[in-house]
XYZ file of C-alpha atoms in Angstrom:
641
model
C -32.586 -91.869 7.829
C -36.026 -92.166 7.989
C -35.403 -96.243 8.230
C -33.434 -95.081 11.552
C -35.598 -95.298 13.920
C -32.502 -93.859 16.367
C -31.208 -91.431 13.717
C -34.831 -89.766 13.251
C -35.148 -89.459 17.505
C -31.593 -87.392 17.454
C -32.937 -84.943 14.561
C -36.352 -84.456 16.533
C -34.144 -83.254 19.459
C -31.297 -81.341 17.440
C -34.640 -79.291 15.429
C -36.570 -79.226 19.775
C -33.253 -78.058 20.537
C -32.982 -75.236 18.011
C -36.753 -74.157 18.758
C -36.601 -73.938 21.785
C -33.509 -71.524 22.217
C -35.767 -68.887 20.131
C -37.695 -69.344 23.036
C -35.729 -68.316 25.198
C -34.799 -66.155 22.658
C -37.911 -64.619 23.255
C -37.540 -64.183 27.138
C -34.060 -62.216 26.897
C -34.522 -60.302 23.623
C -37.275 -57.563 25.617
C -34.698 -57.620 28.893
C -31.381 -56.514 27.231
C -32.725 -54.567 24.525
C -35.007 -52.330 26.551
C -32.606 -52.091 30.009
C -29.478 -51.349 27.213
C -31.774 -48.848 25.351
C -32.732 -47.116 29.193
C -29.008 -47.620 30.875
C -27.804 -44.180 29.765
C -29.837 -42.579 32.698
C -27.641 -44.028 35.862
C -25.031 -41.799 34.283
C -26.948 -38.685 34.320
C -29.184 -39.661 37.219
C -26.334 -41.204 39.305
C -28.370 -44.345 40.246
C -25.156 -46.162 41.263
C -26.623 -49.700 41.761
C -28.927 -49.547 38.596
C -32.284 -49.822 41.348
C -33.650 -46.806 39.520
C -33.190 -48.282 35.359
C -34.281 -51.772 36.637
C -37.967 -50.136 37.383
C -38.166 -47.904 34.397
C -36.994 -51.207 32.736
C -39.518 -53.048 34.250
C -42.415 -50.995 33.542
C -41.919 -50.500 29.517
C -41.672 -54.355 29.930
C -44.782 -55.224 31.492
C -46.974 -52.208 29.499
C -45.038 -53.912 26.592
C -46.322 -57.200 27.037
C -50.103 -55.798 28.200
C -50.550 -54.814 25.103
C -49.432 -56.989 23.115
C -53.252 -58.779 21.890
C -54.177 -55.977 20.633
C -52.221 -57.217 17.743
C -49.821 -54.318 15.835
C -51.633 -53.135 13.249
C -52.628 -49.792 14.282
C -49.176 -49.224 15.509
C -47.048 -50.934 12.345
C -46.893 -48.172 9.873
C -44.424 -46.292 12.932
C -42.597 -49.463 12.986
C -40.071 -48.473 9.602
C -39.393 -44.649 10.534
C -38.899 -45.101 13.805
C -36.024 -48.291 12.758
C -35.345 -46.099 9.964
C -34.855 -42.587 12.212
C -32.455 -44.841 15.005
C -30.128 -46.221 11.938
C -29.844 -42.899 10.824
C -29.305 -40.929 14.029
C -26.515 -43.586 15.371
C -25.442 -42.899 11.658
C -24.878 -39.743 12.240
C -23.769 -39.564 16.168
C -20.943 -42.173 14.704
C -19.652 -39.554 11.399
C -20.050 -36.804 14.327
C -17.028 -38.632 16.823
C -15.069 -39.898 13.981
C -14.702 -36.270 12.792
C -14.466 -34.704 16.158
C -12.404 -37.201 18.039
C -10.157 -39.596 15.643
C -10.628 -39.096 11.130
C -8.090 -41.856 10.642
C -10.402 -44.715 12.723
C -11.880 -46.253 8.512
C -8.345 -47.535 8.136
C -9.266 -49.800 11.148
C -12.175 -51.798 8.160
C -8.691 -53.369 6.960
C -8.146 -56.829 7.877
C -4.499 -56.272 8.383
C -5.898 -54.506 12.238
C -7.332 -57.998 12.748
C -3.928 -60.323 12.512
C -2.352 -57.457 14.231
C -4.320 -57.617 17.480
C -3.977 -60.635 17.608
C -0.349 -61.412 17.420
C -0.040 -59.093 20.031
C -2.900 -59.568 22.306
C -2.691 -63.812 21.918
C -5.131 -65.244 24.776
C -6.879 -62.480 26.093
C -7.365 -61.119 22.523
C -9.312 -64.331 21.522
C -11.148 -63.979 25.198
C -12.785 -60.084 23.833
C -14.424 -61.545 21.032
C -17.026 -62.368 23.628
C -17.789 -58.632 23.580
C -17.767 -57.788 19.839
C -19.816 -61.451 19.518
C -23.142 -58.747 20.768
C -22.223 -56.945 17.452
C -23.552 -59.385 15.016
C -26.235 -61.612 17.509
C -28.943 -59.006 16.821
C -28.583 -59.282 12.945
C -30.497 -62.216 12.486
C -33.305 -60.896 14.879
C -34.317 -58.977 11.148
C -34.862 -62.232 9.157
C -37.547 -63.539 11.768
C -40.012 -62.000 9.844
C -39.500 -63.899 6.455
C -43.321 -64.932 6.726
C -44.168 -60.965 6.025
C -41.135 -59.694 4.091
C -39.466 -61.418 1.027
C -35.742 -62.571 1.405
C -34.640 -59.727 -1.070
C -36.315 -57.181 0.729
C -34.202 -57.945 3.956
C -31.021 -57.828 2.045
C -31.248 -55.159 0.333
C -32.582 -53.044 3.756
C -29.810 -55.020 5.567
C -26.606 -54.601 2.914
C -27.640 -50.890 2.241
C -29.240 -49.168 5.230
C -28.437 -51.671 8.397
C -25.324 -52.878 8.146
C -22.973 -49.027 6.739
C -25.386 -47.697 9.999
C -23.680 -50.190 11.943
C -20.252 -49.851 10.752
C -20.549 -45.856 11.302
C -21.118 -45.872 14.895
C -19.229 -48.662 15.363
C -16.278 -46.734 14.276
C -17.470 -43.894 15.731
C -17.651 -45.483 18.904
C -13.790 -46.563 18.620
C -12.788 -42.856 17.588
C -14.506 -41.731 21.117
C -12.457 -44.070 22.915
C -9.734 -44.229 21.149
C -9.216 -40.308 22.877
C -11.510 -41.154 26.295
C -9.716 -44.112 27.863
C -11.390 -43.171 30.626
C -15.349 -42.184 29.207
C -17.106 -45.484 31.042
C -18.376 -48.483 28.580
C -22.048 -46.705 28.073
C -22.975 -45.587 23.703
C -24.193 -42.355 25.805
C -21.038 -41.532 26.900
C -20.450 -40.703 23.243
C -23.711 -38.694 22.654
C -23.519 -35.505 22.157
C -25.649 -34.029 25.833
C -28.117 -32.456 23.777
C -29.627 -35.210 21.714
C -28.993 -36.879 25.443
C -32.961 -36.826 26.180
C -33.895 -37.709 22.906
C -32.242 -40.478 21.922
C -33.554 -42.145 24.920
C -36.609 -42.007 23.918
C -35.450 -42.882 20.910
C -33.656 -46.037 21.467
C -36.563 -47.318 23.801
C -39.165 -47.612 20.325
C -36.198 -48.829 18.708
C -36.039 -51.330 21.876
C -39.319 -52.543 21.770
C -39.582 -52.254 17.957
C -36.518 -55.149 17.676
C -38.791 -57.162 20.651
C -42.034 -57.136 18.708
C -40.089 -59.011 15.725
C -39.102 -61.706 18.918
C -41.881 -61.797 20.511
C -43.729 -62.209 17.701
C -42.047 -64.856 16.685
C -42.036 -66.082 18.955
C -45.976 -66.873 19.041
C -45.423 -68.069 15.240
C -42.948 -70.347 15.676
C -45.572 -72.109 19.216
C -48.292 -71.711 17.036
C -46.305 -73.790 14.447
C -44.817 -76.474 17.536
C -48.715 -77.339 18.299
C -49.051 -77.890 15.024
C -47.227 -79.848 14.262
C -48.124 -82.308 17.532
C -44.499 -80.720 19.748
C -46.415 -78.288 22.027
C -48.839 -78.414 24.681
C -52.272 -77.379 23.563
C -52.765 -73.586 23.271
C -55.108 -70.867 22.606
C -54.029 -69.141 19.592
C -55.810 -65.502 18.786
C -55.693 -64.605 15.056
C -57.970 -61.424 13.528
C -58.817 -60.605 9.745
C -57.588 -57.249 10.196
C -54.014 -58.374 11.094
C -51.713 -59.787 8.707
C -52.128 -63.424 7.794
C -49.577 -65.332 9.617
C -48.797 -62.706 12.991
C -50.943 -64.568 15.872
C -51.185 -63.487 19.542
C -51.129 -66.971 22.217
C -51.851 -65.659 25.419
C -50.781 -67.742 27.987
C -47.004 -67.887 26.028
C -47.488 -64.311 26.187
C -47.725 -64.238 30.409
C -45.087 -66.435 30.202
C -42.457 -64.286 28.982
C -43.711 -60.980 30.602
C -42.581 -63.506 33.889
C -39.324 -64.412 32.913
C -38.291 -61.714 30.956
C -39.179 -59.493 34.515
C -37.496 -61.820 36.343
C -33.755 -61.733 34.216
C -33.893 -58.144 33.920
C -34.989 -57.672 37.676
C -32.018 -60.956 38.964
C -29.467 -58.883 36.483
C -29.585 -55.312 36.804
C -27.226 -55.240 34.638
C -26.546 -55.475 30.296
C -23.139 -57.477 31.294
C -24.367 -60.864 32.515
C -27.734 -60.455 30.600
C -25.414 -59.926 27.461
C -23.640 -63.264 28.360
C -26.816 -65.181 28.334
C -28.199 -63.139 24.992
C -24.699 -63.493 23.185
C -24.774 -68.002 23.988
C -28.575 -68.516 22.717
C -27.694 -66.989 19.915
C -24.750 -68.619 18.764
C -25.932 -71.901 19.962
C -29.173 -71.051 17.441
C -26.852 -69.946 14.434
C -25.061 -73.032 14.983
C -27.607 -75.542 15.340
C -29.113 -73.795 12.237
C -26.016 -73.913 10.047
C -26.493 -78.062 11.268
C -30.023 -78.387 9.860
C -29.673 -76.109 6.507
C -26.418 -78.437 5.596
C -29.592 -80.959 5.819
C -31.873 -79.376 3.620
C -28.892 -78.149 1.236
C -28.435 -82.004 0.372
C -31.565 -84.005 1.307
C -34.925 -81.255 0.462
C -32.440 -79.109 -2.236
C -30.817 -82.105 -3.463
C -27.432 -80.189 -4.450
C -24.280 -82.407 -3.557
C -23.091 -83.791 -0.208
C -19.367 -81.580 -0.983
C -21.185 -78.630 -1.055
C -23.255 -78.728 1.764
C -20.030 -79.895 3.644
C -18.499 -76.911 2.771
C -21.094 -75.076 3.828
C -21.092 -76.414 6.558
C -17.283 -75.770 7.202
C -17.114 -72.487 6.731
C -19.763 -70.921 8.398
C -19.942 -73.907 11.537
C -16.151 -73.004 11.658
C -16.859 -70.028 12.507
C -19.822 -69.885 14.336
C -17.757 -72.921 16.398
C -14.579 -69.935 17.220
C -17.871 -67.655 18.894
C -20.448 -70.452 20.408
C -17.144 -71.488 22.047
C -16.508 -67.466 23.237
C -19.804 -67.927 24.361
C -18.950 -71.437 26.613
C -16.932 -69.551 28.992
C -19.546 -66.908 29.747
C -21.700 -69.561 30.952
C -21.076 -69.129 35.062
C -20.940 -65.210 34.215
C -24.662 -65.142 33.598
C -24.785 -67.763 30.059
C -26.326 -70.469 32.665
C -29.614 -68.715 32.125
C -29.705 -69.427 28.619
C -28.504 -72.822 29.399
C -31.664 -73.749 32.423
C -34.787 -71.785 29.932
C -33.927 -73.693 26.452
C -33.315 -77.331 28.880
C -36.459 -76.138 30.872
C -38.531 -75.964 26.908
C -36.919 -79.041 25.475
C -37.715 -80.599 28.087
C -41.639 -80.163 27.911
C -41.622 -80.330 23.885
C -40.110 -83.755 23.673
C -42.296 -84.775 26.239
C -45.259 -83.707 25.108
C -44.331 -85.037 21.249
C -43.546 -88.416 23.348
C -46.522 -88.611 25.292
C -49.138 -87.811 22.731
C -46.939 -89.873 20.020
C -47.192 -92.826 22.213
C -51.535 -91.761 22.474
C -52.155 -92.356 19.209
C -50.230 -95.133 18.331
C -52.337 -96.789 21.079
C -54.825 -95.898 19.021
C -54.458 -96.640 15.813
C -53.164 -100.636 17.787
C -56.931 -100.677 19.452
C -59.152 -98.909 16.499
C -61.901 -101.009 15.973
C -62.104 -103.180 13.152
C -64.294 -103.103 10.307
C -65.931 -106.848 10.591
C -67.602 -105.441 14.327
C -69.406 -102.446 12.283
C -70.601 -103.861 9.285
C -72.044 -107.322 11.657
C -73.798 -104.335 13.626
C -76.054 -103.690 11.245
C -77.396 -99.965 9.837
C -78.517 -99.896 13.346
C -74.958 -100.656 14.654
C -77.364 -102.589 17.576
C -78.591 -99.510 19.365
C -81.260 -96.450 18.662
C -80.903 -94.172 16.457
C -81.581 -91.367 17.298
C -82.352 -87.668 15.362
C -79.404 -85.921 14.916
C -74.831 -85.536 13.678
C -72.560 -87.064 16.288
C -69.119 -85.250 15.906
C -66.634 -87.588 16.776
C -62.956 -86.392 17.191
C -60.158 -89.160 17.005
C -56.714 -88.220 16.431
C -56.846 -91.890 13.484
C -57.706 -90.593 9.646
C -58.780 -94.737 9.062
C -60.555 -97.242 10.722
C -63.297 -96.266 13.860
C -61.982 -95.009 17.406
C -62.075 -97.432 20.141
C -64.146 -94.401 21.222
C -67.240 -94.812 19.406
C -67.570 -98.049 20.459
C -66.810 -97.640 24.257
C -69.740 -94.908 24.764
C -72.712 -97.519 22.567
C -71.038 -100.596 25.516
C -71.930 -97.346 27.806
C -75.138 -95.975 26.264
C -76.797 -97.598 23.659
C -77.848 -95.182 21.641
C -76.066 -93.145 18.861
C -77.098 -89.739 16.316
C -78.688 -91.145 13.572
C -75.243 -89.246 11.534
C -72.332 -90.332 12.807
C -69.607 -88.276 11.582
C -65.242 -88.880 12.127
C -63.253 -85.845 11.944
C -59.771 -85.784 11.921
C -58.088 -82.676 12.166
C -54.673 -83.359 10.879
C -50.813 -80.562 10.300
C -49.699 -81.950 6.567
C -46.040 -79.595 6.743
C -46.879 -76.907 4.091
C -47.860 -73.600 5.726
C -51.450 -72.641 4.135
C -54.050 -75.418 3.079
C -56.300 -72.978 0.689
C -60.249 -74.067 1.670
C -60.955 -75.311 -1.576
C -59.068 -78.197 -0.498
C -58.677 -78.570 3.030
C -62.036 -80.490 3.318
C -61.590 -84.249 3.312
C -64.775 -86.307 2.538
C -65.459 -90.670 3.142
C -68.054 -92.830 3.178
C -67.369 -95.501 6.732
C -69.509 -99.106 6.377
C -71.878 -99.951 4.122
C -74.578 -96.127 2.646
C -77.234 -97.600 4.761
C -75.494 -97.106 8.429
C -74.991 -93.929 7.778
C -71.785 -92.871 8.192
C -69.174 -91.178 6.528
C -65.363 -89.939 7.478
C -64.168 -85.630 7.361
C -59.776 -84.820 7.285
C -59.673 -81.210 8.310
C -56.364 -80.503 6.967
C -54.472 -77.805 7.739
C -50.996 -75.852 7.446
C -48.514 -75.233 9.780
C -49.507 -71.907 9.884
C -53.019 -72.114 9.508
C -55.959 -70.529 12.137
C -57.934 -73.355 12.531
C -61.461 -70.849 11.804
C -64.599 -72.977 13.151
C -67.231 -70.444 12.815
C -68.446 -72.021 9.782
C -67.443 -75.203 10.206
C -70.875 -77.449 10.868
C -72.235 -75.761 7.841
C -69.001 -76.455 5.564
C -68.940 -80.138 6.951
C -72.572 -81.147 5.785
C -72.467 -79.106 2.598
C -69.003 -81.038 1.643
C -70.770 -84.407 3.041
C -74.022 -83.679 1.319
C -71.325 -82.964 -2.654
C -69.522 -86.285 -1.274
C -72.890 -88.068 -2.008
C -74.341 -86.322 -4.915
C -70.886 -86.644 -6.501
C -71.089 -90.471 -5.876
C -74.048 -91.058 -7.397
C -73.372 -89.628 -10.662
C -70.576 -91.977 -11.325
C -67.624 -90.974 -8.703
C -67.090 -94.521 -6.425
C -64.848 -95.980 -4.103
C -62.204 -98.128 -7.319
C -60.857 -100.328 -4.604
C -64.752 -101.337 -3.628
C -63.746 -101.336 0.305
C -65.918 -99.671 2.586
C -62.938 -97.097 3.939
C -59.992 -95.342 3.191
C -61.186 -94.092 -0.746
C -61.790 -89.768 0.718
C -62.066 -87.133 -2.122
C -61.326 -83.543 -1.545
C -65.246 -82.220 -2.948
C -65.164 -78.372 -2.841
C -63.215 -78.397 -5.677
C -65.616 -79.708 -8.024
C -67.390 -76.974 -9.531
C -71.027 -78.323 -8.577
C -70.414 -76.778 -5.306
C -72.229 -75.163 -3.931
C -75.007 -74.791 -6.209
C -76.584 -78.538 -5.713
C -78.471 -76.183 -2.775
C -80.309 -73.341 -1.491
C -78.465 -71.693 1.752
C -80.761 -68.938 3.586
C -79.432 -67.110 7.056
C -82.513 -68.016 9.589
C -81.020 -63.457 10.741
C -83.948 -64.634 13.969
C -82.602 -66.937 16.399
C -85.614 -66.590 17.963
C -87.119 -68.079 14.470
C -84.192 -71.074 14.377
C -85.322 -72.172 17.646
C -88.726 -71.653 17.504
C -89.955 -72.835 13.991
C -90.886 -76.163 13.238
C -88.443 -77.080 10.123
C -87.806 -76.962 7.208
C -90.833 -76.918 4.320
C -90.033 -80.519 3.569
C -89.134 -82.192 6.707
C -90.650 -83.325 9.521
C -91.046 -80.846 12.514
C -87.495 -81.857 15.149
C -87.325 -84.648 18.186
C -86.278 -81.537 20.252
C -88.330 -79.779 22.600
C -89.086 -75.687 22.047
C -87.860 -75.194 25.184
C -83.933 -77.721 24.195
C -83.866 -75.305 20.593
C -84.246 -71.786 22.717
C -81.845 -72.984 25.324
C -78.735 -74.188 22.642
C -79.697 -71.216 20.975
C -79.285 -68.746 24.589
C -75.481 -70.440 24.876
C -74.168 -69.904 21.800
C -75.237 -66.394 21.586
C -73.836 -65.543 24.820
C -71.302 -67.409 24.162
C -69.544 -66.878 21.187
C -70.591 -63.178 19.996
C -69.155 -64.356 16.116
C -71.569 -67.466 16.288
C -73.444 -67.280 12.854
C -76.874 -67.320 12.795
C -77.925 -70.968 11.379
C -78.076 -71.987 7.486
C -81.435 -72.956 6.076
C -80.517 -76.186 3.172
C -83.178 -77.211 0.568
C -82.101 -78.806 -2.468
C -82.009 -77.364 -5.412
C -83.012 -80.532 -7.493
C -85.084 -83.107 -6.469
C -85.073 -85.650 -8.442
C -82.945 -87.792 -8.283
C -82.561 -91.143 -10.782
C -82.010 -92.826 -6.723
C -84.959 -92.304 -4.910
C -82.300 -93.843 -1.991
C -79.789 -90.779 -2.893
C -82.798 -88.364 -2.039
C -83.375 -90.215 1.258
C -80.270 -89.306 2.284
C -79.686 -86.205 1.505
C -82.584 -85.335 3.599
C -81.880 -87.412 6.340
C -78.298 -85.896 6.521
C -80.238 -82.401 6.203
C -82.781 -82.913 9.095
C -80.476 -84.255 11.024
C -78.197 -81.193 10.756
C -81.247 -78.809 11.418
C -82.025 -81.153 14.725
C -78.334 -80.241 15.760
C -74.548 -81.180 15.822
C -72.988 -82.870 19.100
C -69.391 -83.300 19.112
C -67.908 -86.577 21.100
C -64.205 -86.346 21.893
C -62.150 -89.199 24.660
C -61.899 -87.990 28.362
C -59.061 -89.729 29.065
C -57.388 -91.221 31.864
C -53.523 -91.833 30.707
C -51.529 -94.049 32.857
C -47.749 -96.049 32.245
C -48.155 -99.899 32.540
C -46.904 -101.766 35.684
C -43.920 -103.233 34.290
C -42.161 -99.424 31.821
C -38.928 -98.382 33.271
C -38.979 -95.667 36.158
C -38.444 -93.404 33.345
C -40.748 -93.711 31.022
C -43.809 -93.789 34.522
C -42.006 -90.892 35.740
C -42.512 -88.797 31.714
C -45.923 -90.911 31.252
C -47.235 -89.742 34.637
C -45.757 -86.750 36.243
C -44.235 -84.813 33.240
C -47.164 -85.742 30.540
C -49.936 -85.773 32.756
C -48.796 -82.492 34.658
C -48.609 -80.500 30.868
C -52.010 -82.046 30.156
C -53.528 -81.060 33.002
C -52.491 -77.603 32.390
C -52.762 -76.647 29.187
C -55.818 -75.968 26.956
C -58.471 -78.445 26.726
C -59.249 -80.482 22.924
C -62.480 -78.696 23.558
C -61.501 -75.447 24.079
C -59.231 -75.248 21.398
C -61.974 -76.647 19.463
C -64.367 -73.577 20.006
C -67.436 -76.557 21.252
C -70.469 -75.279 22.630
C -70.535 -76.760 26.551
C -74.389 -77.696 25.247
C -73.008 -79.843 22.811
C -69.966 -81.723 24.273
C -70.385 -84.953 25.415
C -66.806 -86.251 26.560
C -66.426 -90.235 26.627
C -64.226 -91.290 29.360
C -60.926 -93.377 28.310
C -58.055 -95.824 29.675
C -54.763 -95.620 28.491
C -51.633 -97.322 29.312
C -48.905 -96.376 27.714
């Protein structure tokens, strides 16, 4: 499959389709959960048109989404008691209805009545399964929190708490309806009058908890898609007091709120919302089964026959329910189709444009021969300081660097090519995150740093500068101790230096608590004064303090051992520490992307219209990387894809 381009593209589309359905459920689940939880008010308040119910549902939805930015850590301890109380309450009402109205309803557990039902109803019975569909769609939500709970705990909770309570409730509803044919098809009709208002409150709280699971799963899915290059750049917020893996994305939160309010106001009833929700749920379940079949065969290395049996057993059941859900497309299911299509187009266009841009950079990177011919000075004036060039290339020199030198024949004394890469694992330990290497001869003072992160990791760049410099210093000293490039090339050898036993023991670090001291001092004791004026340093310090309250105080680095066999190593280390003290500048490309003039109409529309629109309306790279504007240099680049 890896060698077939069409097969890879088809698999990508299937995965993106499943992801788009997750986003669609992130819109529909809060709407249908909240609206159905307070739907009983329509009977009690004699609201024939449902306007008051929709208004209250919208207020609850707005409050729920507005409070998302605070996280759930303060109220998370209430989630389990609310759900347990809700499940036990509906089970108790179910038992009450069974005893009061029809104690013989337990006979419905026999599979014989399934056969009898379809024998007597025929096609109408098959169509009626669309209502049964909603009894099972919500069960998949409990598996959305696998990142916070183990699979065993979820199985135990479902088998011994959730499933028995639901069965008792549905049996109670059946017993009530068997003796009250004229009663409205509403859950609250079977609830005793004394318990009506407590159930309204409890149902609303349970709906919020259920919606929270889906909203959190949507945030997590968007974060992972963004990390893997399949979603536009967004702001990912994570605080240490939150549960690991729990993130908040402001843009997605407001989009979900607006769309949830739109479908709530647009439909104003749970029937059409249920049709849309059922279609999205069953389509997602079917795609999950298809992808799991591939995982069983290719990842778990189980036999193909076992994988096909798995797909045949579960897929046949899901196909039956999916066909029923497709019948409901004209009755509200079109909403799921439309939302899924929009999310799918956004993700595919972004992935396609980003991939084409990466291939363009890969094809136009600068040869090492050109770097070597320029000499140690690179043919320009080398100014004090460190220049961090951000690129998507893990090897080679990006065209952004030469474009900068062509237009401004001066650069920093130390050059570091920084590349952020997402690897296919959930988390990367901090000590294994930095890969350090050298670009060109030692005299060029050019290095490469690849920052690896998992698709669930949240980047925290507060200590990035200190970690980077300390990693390069460790690399230089490891190199001096005999860890030379095994193949002798001038680019390509990288080392995970933070796993060294000596890491952090070769330097003495001390934080400068007073930012005035850091901006006006003449420099470390062993180096000369900084080339920047005190006024400029003070301005930079004040800007960093005001723009980032969590900005860490500057760290002063000193070599513990100043005796080296090779004085060139000591000279290189001192130059690096001095350059770090002078300051760092961040160089990123400010690209203008256009399709080639001879490209097809579809490609020109995707690149020039769709992809350009997404790039202009998403977060910039500088904002995502939390780069201070005073340290940012953008290099204009033209891309013709």
